[in-house]
Amino acid sequence: MKGKMRGKVLILLIVSILSDCLIGCSNVSVLKNQDNSTTVNTVEEQDSTSANPAELFVGRMALDSETEKFFYGTWKVEKLLGFADSYNDASEYPTGQKIIDDEIVINKDWFSSDGLKNYSDYQYKLKNPLYEITMICYNQDDFYRNFKMDLPGINMNDEIKEIQVSDSSTGFGIPVGFLVVNNDSLILVLEASCFELKRVTD
């Protein structure tokens, strides 16, 4: 009788130990799966975020300090870069306006395009001009879609800022625009013509 009781107790003990082991293994498996799931989701979110390029900016914003540092100075018209797909007579296709070697002064408190000697329509002298970024393209494709220009020197991942110059007393923009490429090169835009500018002084 005692032997049978001991046998039953031993069997119950073994069953209890096995049950505890199985539950423990199951919990470990669940935790591992949860950890794996969390890791996978995090990686997928990071991949998705890094794959998305910066969005096109359209609006009005003041120049940032880095763009100001690059943009201000005296610039000389170096060469014709090209035209937009659609151009008017004022763009003087295919040679562009006669402004090579003319100069433009761009300072924080003074702007002068009076150096564009052959074109009174583009000659402005502005005290305390208003400089604004009106568009930022973060790649070549966005630039072409919005400006319809295929210009040499603009590459796939370049950042291109369109800068508008306005008379601060009236708020009206002038027909002399600029494109800043990577805060490294400056392009003058007149009508549908684009010219490369070279810095003369800071």
PDB file of C-alpha atoms in Angstrom:
ATOM      1  CA  MET A   1       0.000   0.000   0.000  1.00  0.00           C
ATOM      2  CA  LYS A   2       2.802   2.360   0.942  1.00  0.00           C
ATOM      3  CA  GLY A   3       4.649   1.441  -2.259  1.00  0.00           C
ATOM      4  CA  LYS A   4       1.617   2.366  -4.356  1.00  0.00           C
ATOM      5  CA  MET A   5       1.267   5.710  -2.567  1.00  0.00           C
ATOM      6  CA  ARG A   6       4.919   6.512  -3.136  1.00  0.00           C
ATOM      7  CA  GLY A   7       4.531   5.624  -6.812  1.00  0.00           C
ATOM      8  CA  LYS A   8       1.560   7.963  -7.220  1.00  0.00           C
ATOM      9  CA  VAL A   9       3.375  10.790  -5.428  1.00  0.00           C
ATOM     10  CA  LEU A  10       6.429  10.280  -7.642  1.00  0.00           C
ATOM     11  CA  ILE A  11       4.295  10.337 -10.807  1.00  0.00           C
ATOM     12  CA  LEU A  12       2.524  13.552  -9.711  1.00  0.00           C
ATOM     13  CA  LEU A  13       5.893  15.132  -8.940  1.00  0.00           C
ATOM     14  CA  ILE A  14       7.287  14.241 -12.385  1.00  0.00           C
ATOM     15  CA  VAL A  15       4.138  15.502 -14.128  1.00  0.00           C
ATOM     16  CA  SER A  16       4.354  18.772 -12.178  1.00  0.00           C
ATOM     17  CA  ILE A  17       8.040  19.269 -13.086  1.00  0.00           C
ATOM     18  CA  LEU A  18       7.390  18.529 -16.783  1.00  0.00           C
ATOM     19  CA  SER A  19       4.429  20.947 -16.800  1.00  0.00           C
ATOM     20  CA  ASP A  20       6.567  23.729 -15.308  1.00  0.00           C
ATOM     21  CA  CYS A  21       9.277  23.110 -17.891  1.00  0.00           C
ATOM     22  CA  LEU A  22       6.811  23.220 -20.785  1.00  0.00           C
ATOM     23  CA  ILE A  23       5.227  26.490 -19.560  1.00  0.00           C
ATOM     24  CA  GLY A  24       8.652  28.061 -19.105  1.00  0.00           C
ATOM     25  CA  CYS A  25       9.751  27.079 -22.619  1.00  0.00           C
ATOM     26  CA  SER A  26       6.503  28.433 -24.045  1.00  0.00           C
ATOM     27  CA  ASN A  27       7.012  31.800 -22.298  1.00  0.00           C
ATOM     28  CA  VAL A  28      10.584  32.035 -23.567  1.00  0.00           C
ATOM     29  CA  SER A  29       9.358  31.296 -27.096  1.00  0.00           C
ATOM     30  CA  VAL A  30       6.679  34.001 -26.847  1.00  0.00           C
ATOM     31  CA  LEU A  31       9.183  36.521 -25.534  1.00  0.00           C
ATOM     32  CA  LYS A  32      11.618  35.702 -28.331  1.00  0.00           C
ATOM     33  CA  ASN A  33       8.878  36.102 -30.914  1.00  0.00           C
ATOM     34  CA  GLN A  34       7.857  39.440 -29.395  1.00  0.00           C
ATOM     35  CA  ASP A  35      11.459  40.624 -29.419  1.00  0.00           C
ATOM     36  CA  ASN A  36      11.931  39.507 -33.007  1.00  0.00           C
ATOM     37  CA  SER A  37       8.699  41.218 -34.049  1.00  0.00           C
ATOM     38  CA  THR A  38       9.740  44.474 -32.374  1.00  0.00           C
ATOM     39  CA  THR A  39      13.158  44.348 -34.019  1.00  0.00           C
ATOM     40  CA  VAL A  40      11.720  43.702 -37.467  1.00  0.00           C
ATOM     41  CA  ASN A  41       9.175  46.518 -37.148  1.00  0.00           C
ATOM     42  CA  THR A  42      11.850  48.978 -36.014  1.00  0.00           C
ATOM     43  CA  VAL A  43      14.132  48.093 -38.912  1.00  0.00           C
ATOM     44  CA  GLU A  44      11.269  48.371 -41.400  1.00  0.00           C
ATOM     45  CA  GLU A  45      10.314  51.807 -40.063  1.00  0.00           C
ATOM     46  CA  GLN A  46      13.911  53.026 -40.289  1.00  0.00           C
ATOM     47  CA  ASP A  47      14.269  51.703 -43.825  1.00  0.00           C
ATOM     48  CA  SER A  48      11.010  53.348 -44.839  1.00  0.00           C
ATOM     49  CA  THR A  49      12.049  56.686 -43.331  1.00  0.00           C
ATOM     50  CA  SER A  50      15.520  56.689 -44.881  1.00  0.00           C
ATOM     51  CA  ALA A  51      14.119  55.717 -48.273  1.00  0.00           C
ATOM     52  CA  ASN A  52      11.820  58.754 -48.419  1.00  0.00           C
ATOM     53  CA  PRO A  53      13.538  61.828 -49.916  1.00  0.00           C
ATOM     54  CA  ALA A  54      12.975  65.274 -48.455  1.00  0.00           C
ATOM     55  CA  GLU A  55       9.779  66.820 -49.737  1.00  0.00           C
ATOM     56  CA  LEU A  56       9.701  69.736 -52.147  1.00  0.00           C
ATOM     57  CA  PHE A  57       9.285  73.070 -50.361  1.00  0.00           C
ATOM     58  CA  VAL A  58       7.058  75.742 -51.923  1.00  0.00           C
ATOM     59  CA  GLY A  59       6.281  78.916 -49.985  1.00  0.00           C
ATOM     60  CA  ARG A  60       8.269  81.745 -48.458  1.00  0.00           C
ATOM     61  CA  MET A  61      11.058  81.598 -45.908  1.00  0.00           C
ATOM     62  CA  ALA A  62      13.943  83.815 -44.867  1.00  0.00           C
ATOM     63  CA  LEU A  63      17.469  82.875 -45.897  1.00  0.00           C
ATOM     64  CA  ASP A  64      19.216  80.588 -43.448  1.00  0.00           C
ATOM     65  CA  SER A  65      22.636  81.679 -42.165  1.00  0.00           C
ATOM     66  CA  GLU A  66      24.553  79.247 -44.389  1.00  0.00           C
ATOM     67  CA  THR A  67      22.786  80.468 -47.530  1.00  0.00           C
ATOM     68  CA  GLU A  68      23.312  84.099 -46.509  1.00  0.00           C
ATOM     69  CA  LYS A  69      27.025  83.525 -46.055  1.00  0.00           C
ATOM     70  CA  PHE A  70      27.292  82.054 -49.538  1.00  0.00           C
ATOM     71  CA  PHE A  71      24.855  84.374 -51.321  1.00  0.00           C
ATOM     72  CA  TYR A  72      26.146  87.798 -50.263  1.00  0.00           C
ATOM     73  CA  GLY A  73      28.933  89.358 -52.314  1.00  0.00           C
ATOM     74  CA  THR A  74      29.693  90.808 -55.724  1.00  0.00           C
ATOM     75  CA  TRP A  75      29.129  88.441 -58.626  1.00  0.00           C
ATOM     76  CA  LYS A  76      30.144  88.505 -62.279  1.00  0.00           C
ATOM     77  CA  VAL A  77      28.150  86.859 -65.071  1.00  0.00           C
ATOM     78  CA  GLU A  78      30.431  84.075 -66.280  1.00  0.00           C
ATOM     79  CA  LYS A  79      28.558  82.175 -69.002  1.00  0.00           C
ATOM     80  CA  LEU A  80      25.182  81.110 -70.383  1.00  0.00           C
ATOM     81  CA  LEU A  81      24.008  77.777 -68.986  1.00  0.00           C
ATOM     82  CA  GLY A  82      20.793  77.261 -70.916  1.00  0.00           C
ATOM     83  CA  PHE A  83      17.084  77.942 -71.182  1.00  0.00           C
ATOM     84  CA  ALA A  84      13.820  76.670 -69.841  1.00  0.00           C
ATOM     85  CA  ASP A  85      11.836  74.488 -72.255  1.00  0.00           C
ATOM     86  CA  SER A  86       9.491  77.423 -72.852  1.00  0.00           C
ATOM     87  CA  TYR A  87      11.007  80.853 -73.489  1.00  0.00           C
ATOM     88  CA  ASN A  88       9.958  84.288 -74.734  1.00  0.00           C
ATOM     89  CA  ASP A  89      11.563  86.843 -77.040  1.00  0.00           C
ATOM     90  CA  ALA A  90      13.118  88.668 -74.072  1.00  0.00           C
ATOM     91  CA  SER A  91      15.232  85.578 -73.352  1.00  0.00           C
ATOM     92  CA  GLU A  92      17.042  86.180 -76.680  1.00  0.00           C
ATOM     93  CA  TYR A  93      17.314  82.502 -77.578  1.00  0.00           C
ATOM     94  CA  PRO A  94      19.756  80.955 -78.505  1.00  0.00           C
ATOM     95  CA  THR A  95      22.505  83.320 -77.316  1.00  0.00           C
ATOM     96  CA  GLY A  96      20.812  84.724 -74.212  1.00  0.00           C
ATOM     97  CA  GLN A  97      20.901  88.309 -73.064  1.00  0.00           C
ATOM     98  CA  LYS A  98      24.130  90.250 -73.582  1.00  0.00           C
ATOM     99  CA  ILE A  99      25.277  90.369 -69.973  1.00  0.00           C
ATOM    100  CA  ILE A 100      28.515  88.333 -69.900  1.00  0.00           C
ATOM    101  CA  ASP A 101      31.069  90.005 -67.567  1.00  0.00           C
ATOM    102  CA  ASP A 102      28.399  92.301 -66.083  1.00  0.00           C
ATOM    103  CA  GLU A 103      28.235  92.453 -62.282  1.00  0.00           C
ATOM    104  CA  ILE A 104      25.573  92.202 -59.591  1.00  0.00           C
ATOM    105  CA  VAL A 105      25.999  93.289 -55.967  1.00  0.00           C
ATOM    106  CA  ILE A 106      24.137  91.273 -53.308  1.00  0.00           C
ATOM    107  CA  ASN A 107      24.461  92.413 -49.700  1.00  0.00           C
ATOM    108  CA  LYS A 108      22.217  92.095 -46.664  1.00  0.00           C
ATOM    109  CA  ASP A 109      21.258  95.778 -46.753  1.00  0.00           C
ATOM    110  CA  TRP A 110      21.921  96.601 -50.412  1.00  0.00           C
ATOM    111  CA  PHE A 111      21.156  95.037 -53.792  1.00  0.00           C
ATOM    112  CA  SER A 112      22.195  96.363 -57.193  1.00  0.00           C
ATOM    113  CA  SER A 113      21.699  94.870 -60.633  1.00  0.00           C
ATOM    114  CA  ASP A 114      22.609  98.237 -62.167  1.00  0.00           C
ATOM    115  CA  GLY A 115      25.654  96.512 -63.637  1.00  0.00           C
ATOM    116  CA  LEU A 116      23.465  94.746 -66.229  1.00  0.00           C
ATOM    117  CA  LYS A 117      24.343  97.615 -68.528  1.00  0.00           C
ATOM    118  CA  ASN A 118      22.386  96.738 -71.662  1.00  0.00           C
ATOM    119  CA  TYR A 119      19.012  96.150 -69.996  1.00  0.00           C
ATOM    120  CA  SER A 120      17.272  98.906 -68.089  1.00  0.00           C
ATOM    121  CA  ASP A 121      14.384  96.521 -67.330  1.00  0.00           C
ATOM    122  CA  TYR A 122      16.733  94.462 -65.134  1.00  0.00           C
ATOM    123  CA  GLN A 123      18.493  97.388 -63.435  1.00  0.00           C
ATOM    124  CA  TYR A 124      17.519  97.812 -59.775  1.00  0.00           C
ATOM    125  CA  LYS A 125      19.016  99.491 -56.731  1.00  0.00           C
ATOM    126  CA  LEU A 126      17.344  98.398 -53.502  1.00  0.00           C
ATOM    127  CA  LYS A 127      18.069  99.503 -49.962  1.00  0.00           C
ATOM    128  CA  ASN A 128      17.279  96.840 -47.359  1.00  0.00           C
ATOM    129  CA  PRO A 129      16.082  94.351 -49.995  1.00  0.00           C
ATOM    130  CA  LEU A 130      13.920  91.407 -49.034  1.00  0.00           C
ATOM    131  CA  TYR A 131      15.480  88.037 -49.906  1.00  0.00           C
ATOM    132  CA  GLU A 132      13.233  84.987 -49.663  1.00  0.00           C
ATOM    133  CA  ILE A 133      13.539  81.304 -50.502  1.00  0.00           C
ATOM    134  CA  THR A 134      10.405  80.487 -52.504  1.00  0.00           C
ATOM    135  CA  MET A 135      11.185  76.893 -53.478  1.00  0.00           C
ATOM    136  CA  ILE A 136      13.608  74.147 -52.497  1.00  0.00           C
ATOM    137  CA  CYS A 137      14.129  71.125 -54.754  1.00  0.00           C
ATOM    138  CA  TYR A 138      16.027  68.247 -53.183  1.00  0.00           C
ATOM    139  CA  ASN A 139      16.912  66.414 -56.383  1.00  0.00           C
ATOM    140  CA  GLN A 140      17.315  66.890 -60.120  1.00  0.00           C
ATOM    141  CA  ASP A 141      13.939  65.376 -60.988  1.00  0.00           C
ATOM    142  CA  ASP A 142      12.008  67.805 -58.769  1.00  0.00           C
ATOM    143  CA  PHE A 143      13.976  70.679 -60.245  1.00  0.00           C
ATOM    144  CA  TYR A 144      13.125  69.722 -63.813  1.00  0.00           C
ATOM    145  CA  ARG A 145       9.445  69.099 -63.038  1.00  0.00           C
ATOM    146  CA  ASN A 146       9.062  72.549 -61.502  1.00  0.00           C
ATOM    147  CA  PHE A 147      11.403  74.710 -63.587  1.00  0.00           C
ATOM    148  CA  LYS A 148      11.423  72.804 -66.895  1.00  0.00           C
ATOM    149  CA  MET A 149      15.176  73.374 -67.107  1.00  0.00           C
ATOM    150  CA  ASP A 150      17.871  70.803 -67.814  1.00  0.00           C
ATOM    151  CA  LEU A 151      21.009  72.655 -66.783  1.00  0.00           C
ATOM    152  CA  PRO A 152      24.608  71.392 -66.783  1.00  0.00           C
ATOM    153  CA  GLY A 153      26.094  71.078 -63.321  1.00  0.00           C
ATOM    154  CA  ILE A 154      22.858  70.111 -61.580  1.00  0.00           C
ATOM    155  CA  ASN A 155      23.102  66.488 -60.464  1.00  0.00           C
ATOM    156  CA  MET A 156      20.681  63.895 -59.152  1.00  0.00           C
ATOM    157  CA  ASN A 157      20.907  64.618 -55.398  1.00  0.00           C
ATOM    158  CA  ASP A 158      21.582  68.354 -55.506  1.00  0.00           C
ATOM    159  CA  GLU A 159      19.629  70.808 -53.349  1.00  0.00           C
ATOM    160  CA  ILE A 160      18.432  73.816 -55.355  1.00  0.00           C
ATOM    161  CA  LYS A 161      16.960  76.898 -53.653  1.00  0.00           C
ATOM    162  CA  GLU A 162      15.064  79.508 -55.628  1.00  0.00           C
ATOM    163  CA  ILE A 163      15.653  83.000 -54.224  1.00  0.00           C
ATOM    164  CA  GLN A 164      13.393  85.930 -54.968  1.00  0.00           C
ATOM    165  CA  VAL A 165      14.486  89.535 -54.461  1.00  0.00           C
ATOM    166  CA  SER A 166      11.809  92.095 -53.512  1.00  0.00           C
ATOM    167  CA  ASP A 167      11.629  95.790 -52.771  1.00  0.00           C
ATOM    168  CA  SER A 168      10.965  95.868 -49.021  1.00  0.00           C
ATOM    169  CA  SER A 169       9.101  99.183 -49.301  1.00  0.00           C
ATOM    170  CA  THR A 170       6.508  97.805 -51.728  1.00  0.00           C
ATOM    171  CA  GLY A 171       6.803  94.026 -51.307  1.00  0.00           C
ATOM    172  CA  PHE A 172       7.001  93.600 -55.083  1.00  0.00           C
ATOM    173  CA  GLY A 173       9.500  91.150 -56.536  1.00  0.00           C
ATOM    174  CA  ILE A 174      11.896  92.119 -59.321  1.00  0.00           C
ATOM    175  CA  PRO A 175      12.472  90.177 -62.584  1.00  0.00           C
ATOM    176  CA  VAL A 176      15.966  89.134 -61.491  1.00  0.00           C
ATOM    177  CA  GLY A 177      16.032  85.750 -59.768  1.00  0.00           C
ATOM    178  CA  PHE A 178      18.621  83.333 -58.441  1.00  0.00           C
ATOM    179  CA  LEU A 179      19.163  79.620 -57.917  1.00  0.00           C
ATOM    180  CA  VAL A 180      21.544  78.499 -55.175  1.00  0.00           C
ATOM    181  CA  VAL A 181      22.889  74.968 -55.741  1.00  0.00           C
ATOM    182  CA  ASN A 182      24.168  73.233 -52.585  1.00  0.00           C
ATOM    183  CA  ASN A 183      25.288  76.631 -51.251  1.00  0.00           C
ATOM    184  CA  ASP A 184      28.180  76.112 -53.641  1.00  0.00           C
ATOM    185  CA  SER A 185      27.189  77.696 -56.954  1.00  0.00           C
ATOM    186  CA  LEU A 186      24.932  80.578 -57.963  1.00  0.00           C
ATOM    187  CA  ILE A 187      22.781  80.857 -61.084  1.00  0.00           C
ATOM    188  CA  LEU A 188      21.171  84.047 -62.371  1.00  0.00           C
ATOM    189  CA  VAL A 189      17.705  83.662 -63.913  1.00  0.00           C
ATOM    190  CA  LEU A 190      16.433  86.297 -66.359  1.00  0.00           C
ATOM    191  CA  GLU A 191      13.176  85.410 -68.080  1.00  0.00           C
ATOM    192  CA  ALA A 192      13.882  81.836 -69.229  1.00  0.00           C
ATOM    193  CA  SER A 193      17.679  82.291 -69.494  1.00  0.00           C
ATOM    194  CA  CYS A 194      20.126  80.969 -66.911  1.00  0.00           C
ATOM    195  CA  PHE A 195      23.662  82.225 -66.368  1.00  0.00           C
ATOM    196  CA  GLU A 196      26.461  80.984 -64.150  1.00  0.00           C
ATOM    197  CA  LEU A 197      27.790  83.610 -61.734  1.00  0.00           C
ATOM    198  CA  LYS A 198      31.325  83.795 -60.378  1.00  0.00           C
ATOM    199  CA  ARG A 199      32.161  85.520 -57.110  1.00  0.00           C
ATOM    200  CA  VAL A 200      34.244  88.679 -57.416  1.00  0.00           C
ATOM    201  CA  THR A 201      34.401  89.695 -53.728  1.00  0.00           C
ATOM    202  CA  ASP A 202      32.797  88.680 -50.435  1.00  0.00           C
TER     203      ASP A 202
END
